[in-house]
Amino acid sequence: MGANQTNTRTIDVRELNMRDMIHALTGGRPHLFMIMAYNQAKEGLYERIRSVSEEKFNVVCIRADEVKSSGYDLLAKIHDLIARAELVIAEISEWSPNVFYEIGYAVGVRKPPLLLIEKAKEVPTDLKGLEVVEYKYDWDGIRTFEADLTEHLRFRMNSDFALLRDMLEAPVPEPAYLVTSPKYPGRHSRIQGQVYDTRTFGDHLGILGLISAFGSMRGEGKGIDLVSAQHSPPDLWKKPMSLYLIGSKKVNPTVGIMMERLQGGREPNWSIEPAFGFTEKDQDWPGCLYRTAAGNTEAIQGELEETEVEGEKAEIWKEDYGIVLRGAHPLHPGRLVLILAGAHSLGTGAACLAATRSALIQKIRSRLPTGALEDKTCTFWVLVKGVASDRDCLLDEEGVSVEDAGVYQRS
């Protein structure tokens, strides 16, 4: 099989430090390091590996010959690229001292590589404890190899990065809009003596989490646009873009529209409406998360605690609930809508963390049917609970729990 013609990336890294060097090669994205002997006949194989890693996982594939340097300087940079790689792959069909040295180094820094070898060739005894993918180097074999490699990478890269992609990235990744308007809490939402903010809370956790996640997935300058929910066009939801919506419809009107459209009248139906005894006509109405199923509507409320703020009695939410709702855009195939909402900042913050922290995403995945998280045509909901810290009554980031989750039957 002949080699594909591609544009070769070679970065002169002699004047760069380690961190700048990796950034120059990857554009800020995670990377996979490829170990293989130079063989012009195997260029096609490398391009297939690069295609799978970059197109299906958005992970940059790097090989040693793409790092322009010499001697010890080059070796030190290869060490750093291996140590910082999301995954290491090694092609071992041909014996090469450089290949086996780099495999040994990868194992030594706890980055055991995924080995590739042509069928009918034998894996060296010293490497038989490592995972191996066999392939046949012809057109039919390479097509099978691509499918096998994809599955191995999906399993091996079940890491923070992979979980974020499964949760957040749409099949058509751009454009993506983060729509939010954080409402600053009034003094009766603050605890006594708390004058200044000392850490991120509420809707800001979603802003920080999503921007960080998209930056890591797509690289510098290729993230997500941030727009105000209060000053965005009323027909924003009709446009062909993925929407990441934070807050209740009280502060983010698009949330109300998209909650209805994503759920489509199916149950359980989640909504954030005025609390009992209030209507939307009331100024600054307090909200409540509601769950409707089988004709019954239930208020999902947390726990209030009395305290004093500036000498006056006030109630502080010690625990509260939020909802994560994700589904395909109802008007535009390939786009996603993700809603992170709660009736109060504590619940919204919990929903934001659940959708942007890998450990919590893993818990969501375990609650959903197999494959639901990865299926971007599936609409699912997740109920989360947040607990306030005794120190400042803001969300305890270690106290967020996934309470329940489910998928909607396709309509």
GROMACS .gro file of C-alpha atoms in nm, residues 101-246:
model
  146
  101TYR     CA    1   1.443   0.235   2.408
  102GLU     CA    2   1.140   0.466   2.381
  103ILE     CA    3   0.903   0.182   2.475
  104GLY     CA    4   1.117   0.115   2.784
  105TYR     CA    5   1.110   0.481   2.878
  106ALA     CA    6   0.731   0.496   2.833
  107VAL     CA    7   0.683   0.196   3.060
  108GLY     CA    8   0.921   0.351   3.313
  109VAL     CA    9   0.713   0.671   3.339
  110ARG     CA   10   0.389   0.469   3.365
  111LYS     CA   11   0.275   0.529   3.008
  112PRO     CA   12   0.258   0.166   2.888
  113PRO     CA   13   0.222   0.186   2.512
  114LEU     CA   14  -0.035   0.022   2.291
  115LEU     CA   15   0.171  -0.206   2.064
  116LEU     CA   16   0.102  -0.253   1.692
  117ILE     CA   17   0.245  -0.547   1.499
  118GLU     CA   18   0.185  -0.708   1.161
  119LYS     CA   19   0.011  -1.043   1.173
  120ALA     CA   20   0.239  -1.347   1.163
  121LYS     CA   21   0.516  -1.155   1.336
  122GLU     CA   22   0.604  -1.239   1.694
  123VAL     CA   23   0.594  -1.000   1.987
  124PRO     CA   24   0.932  -0.995   2.165
  125THR     CA   25   0.927  -1.181   2.495
  126ASP     CA   26   1.008  -0.869   2.698
  127LEU     CA   27   0.697  -0.694   2.562
  128LYS     CA   28   0.442  -0.973   2.595
  129GLY     CA   29   0.280  -0.818   2.899
  130LEU     CA   30   0.168  -0.512   2.701
  131GLU     CA   31  -0.153  -0.473   2.504
  132VAL     CA   32  -0.111  -0.561   2.135
  133VAL     CA   33  -0.313  -0.488   1.820
  134GLU     CA   34  -0.231  -0.706   1.521
  135TYR     CA   35  -0.294  -0.583   1.169
  136LYS     CA   36  -0.258  -0.696   0.810
  137TYR     CA   37  -0.085  -0.442   0.588
  138ASP     CA   38  -0.312  -0.439   0.286
  139TRP     CA   39  -0.622  -0.239   0.194
  140ASP     CA   40  -0.874  -0.470   0.359
  141GLY     CA   41  -0.652  -0.518   0.660
  142ILE     CA   42  -0.600  -0.147   0.712
  143ARG     CA   43  -0.975  -0.083   0.709
  144THR     CA   44  -1.018  -0.347   0.980
  145PHE     CA   45  -0.720  -0.199   1.164
  146GLU     CA   46  -0.882   0.147   1.173
  147ALA     CA   47  -1.194   0.003   1.340
  148ASP     CA   48  -0.986  -0.198   1.589
  149LEU     CA   49  -0.765   0.101   1.668
  150THR     CA   50  -1.068   0.322   1.726
  151GLU     CA   51  -1.207   0.080   1.984
  152HIS     CA   52  -0.872   0.043   2.159
  153LEU     CA   53  -0.823   0.419   2.171
  154ARG     CA   54  -1.174   0.472   2.302
  155PHE     CA   55  -1.102   0.227   2.583
  156ARG     CA   56  -0.745   0.341   2.655
  157MET     CA   57  -0.838   0.709   2.645
  158ASN     CA   58  -1.127   0.674   2.885
  159SER     CA   59  -0.964   0.958   3.072
  160ASP     CA   60  -1.062   1.306   3.182
  161PHE     CA   61  -1.029   1.428   2.826
  162ALA     CA   62  -1.233   1.148   2.669
  163LEU     CA   63  -1.513   1.190   2.923
  164LEU     CA   64  -1.533   1.563   2.853
  165ARG     CA   65  -1.561   1.495   2.481
  166ASP     CA   66  -1.836   1.239   2.533
  167MET     CA   67  -2.030   1.478   2.754
  168LEU     CA   68  -1.980   1.806   2.575
  169GLU     CA   69  -1.870   1.788   2.214
  170ALA     CA   70  -2.127   1.791   1.933
  171PRO     CA   71  -2.083   1.591   1.610
  172VAL     CA   72  -2.063   1.928   1.432
  173PRO     CA   73  -1.840   2.105   1.685
  174GLU     CA   74  -1.864   2.464   1.565
  175PRO     CA   75  -2.014   2.708   1.626
  176ALA     CA   76  -2.076   2.659   1.997
  177TYR     CA   77  -2.228   2.924   2.224
  178LEU     CA   78  -2.223   2.945   2.601
  179VAL     CA   79  -2.528   3.149   2.703
  180THR     CA   80  -2.551   3.272   3.061
  181SER     CA   81  -2.615   3.576   3.278
  182PRO     CA   82  -2.506   3.506   3.633
  183LYS     CA   83  -2.722   3.690   3.885
  184TYR     CA   84  -2.525   3.823   4.178
  185PRO     CA   85  -2.683   3.707   4.505
  186GLY     CA   86  -2.838   3.962   4.735
  187ARG     CA   87  -2.728   4.015   5.092
  188HIS     CA   88  -2.984   3.770   5.227
  189SER     CA   89  -2.812   3.501   5.021
  190ARG     CA   90  -2.480   3.569   5.192
  191ILE     CA   91  -2.362   3.457   5.531
  192GLN     CA   92  -2.274   3.695   5.806
  193GLY     CA   93  -1.931   3.848   5.766
  194GLN     CA   94  -1.890   3.740   5.404
  195VAL     CA   95  -1.804   4.064   5.225
  196TYR     CA   96  -1.579   3.953   4.942
  197ASP     CA   97  -1.583   3.657   4.706
  198THR     CA   98  -1.292   3.425   4.771
  199ARG     CA   99  -1.368   3.149   4.517
  200THR     CA  100  -1.582   3.059   4.217
  201PHE     CA  101  -1.949   2.982   4.284
  202GLY     CA  102  -2.286   2.929   4.114
  203ASP     CA  103  -2.316   2.988   3.739
  204HIS     CA  104  -1.951   3.095   3.726
  205LEU     CA  105  -1.851   2.732   3.788
  206GLY     CA  106  -2.015   2.645   3.456
  207ILE     CA  107  -1.850   2.931   3.272
  208LEU     CA  108  -1.509   2.835   3.406
  209GLY     CA  109  -1.565   2.462   3.352
  210LEU     CA  110  -1.694   2.488   2.996
  211ILE     CA  111  -1.430   2.734   2.877
  212SER     CA  112  -1.157   2.517   3.030
  213ALA     CA  113  -1.303   2.200   2.877
  214PHE     CA  114  -1.339   2.344   2.528
  215GLY     CA  115  -0.991   2.491   2.545
  216SER     CA  116  -0.844   2.150   2.625
  217MET     CA  117  -1.049   1.974   2.358
  218ARG     CA  118  -0.991   2.216   2.073
  219GLY     CA  119  -0.678   2.408   2.152
  220GLU     CA  120  -0.605   2.775   2.186
  221GLY     CA  121  -0.853   3.010   2.017
  222LYS     CA  122  -1.090   2.730   1.912
  223GLY     CA  123  -1.317   2.708   2.211
  224ILE     CA  124  -1.664   2.840   2.274
  225ASP     CA  125  -1.824   3.182   2.237
  226LEU     CA  126  -1.966   3.344   2.551
  227VAL     CA  127  -2.278   3.560   2.516
  228SER     CA  128  -2.515   3.723   2.764
  229ALA     CA  129  -2.851   3.552   2.810
  230GLN     CA  130  -3.005   3.893   2.873
  231HIS     CA  131  -2.866   4.058   2.559
  232SER     CA  132  -2.862   3.778   2.301
  233PRO     CA  133  -3.114   3.767   2.015
  234PRO     CA  134  -3.451   3.617   2.114
  235ASP     CA  135  -3.426   3.375   1.821
  236LEU     CA  136  -3.077   3.256   1.915
  237TRP     CA  137  -3.213   2.907   1.979
  238LYS     CA  138  -3.325   2.881   1.615
  239LYS     CA  139  -2.977   2.930   1.474
  240PRO     CA  140  -2.755   2.638   1.360
  241MET     CA  141  -2.523   2.620   1.660
  242SER     CA  142  -2.470   2.410   1.970
  243LEU     CA  143  -2.599   2.579   2.284
  244TYR     CA  144  -2.462   2.544   2.636
  245LEU     CA  145  -2.713   2.713   2.866
  246ILE     CA  146  -2.659   2.794   3.233
   0.00000   0.00000   0.00000
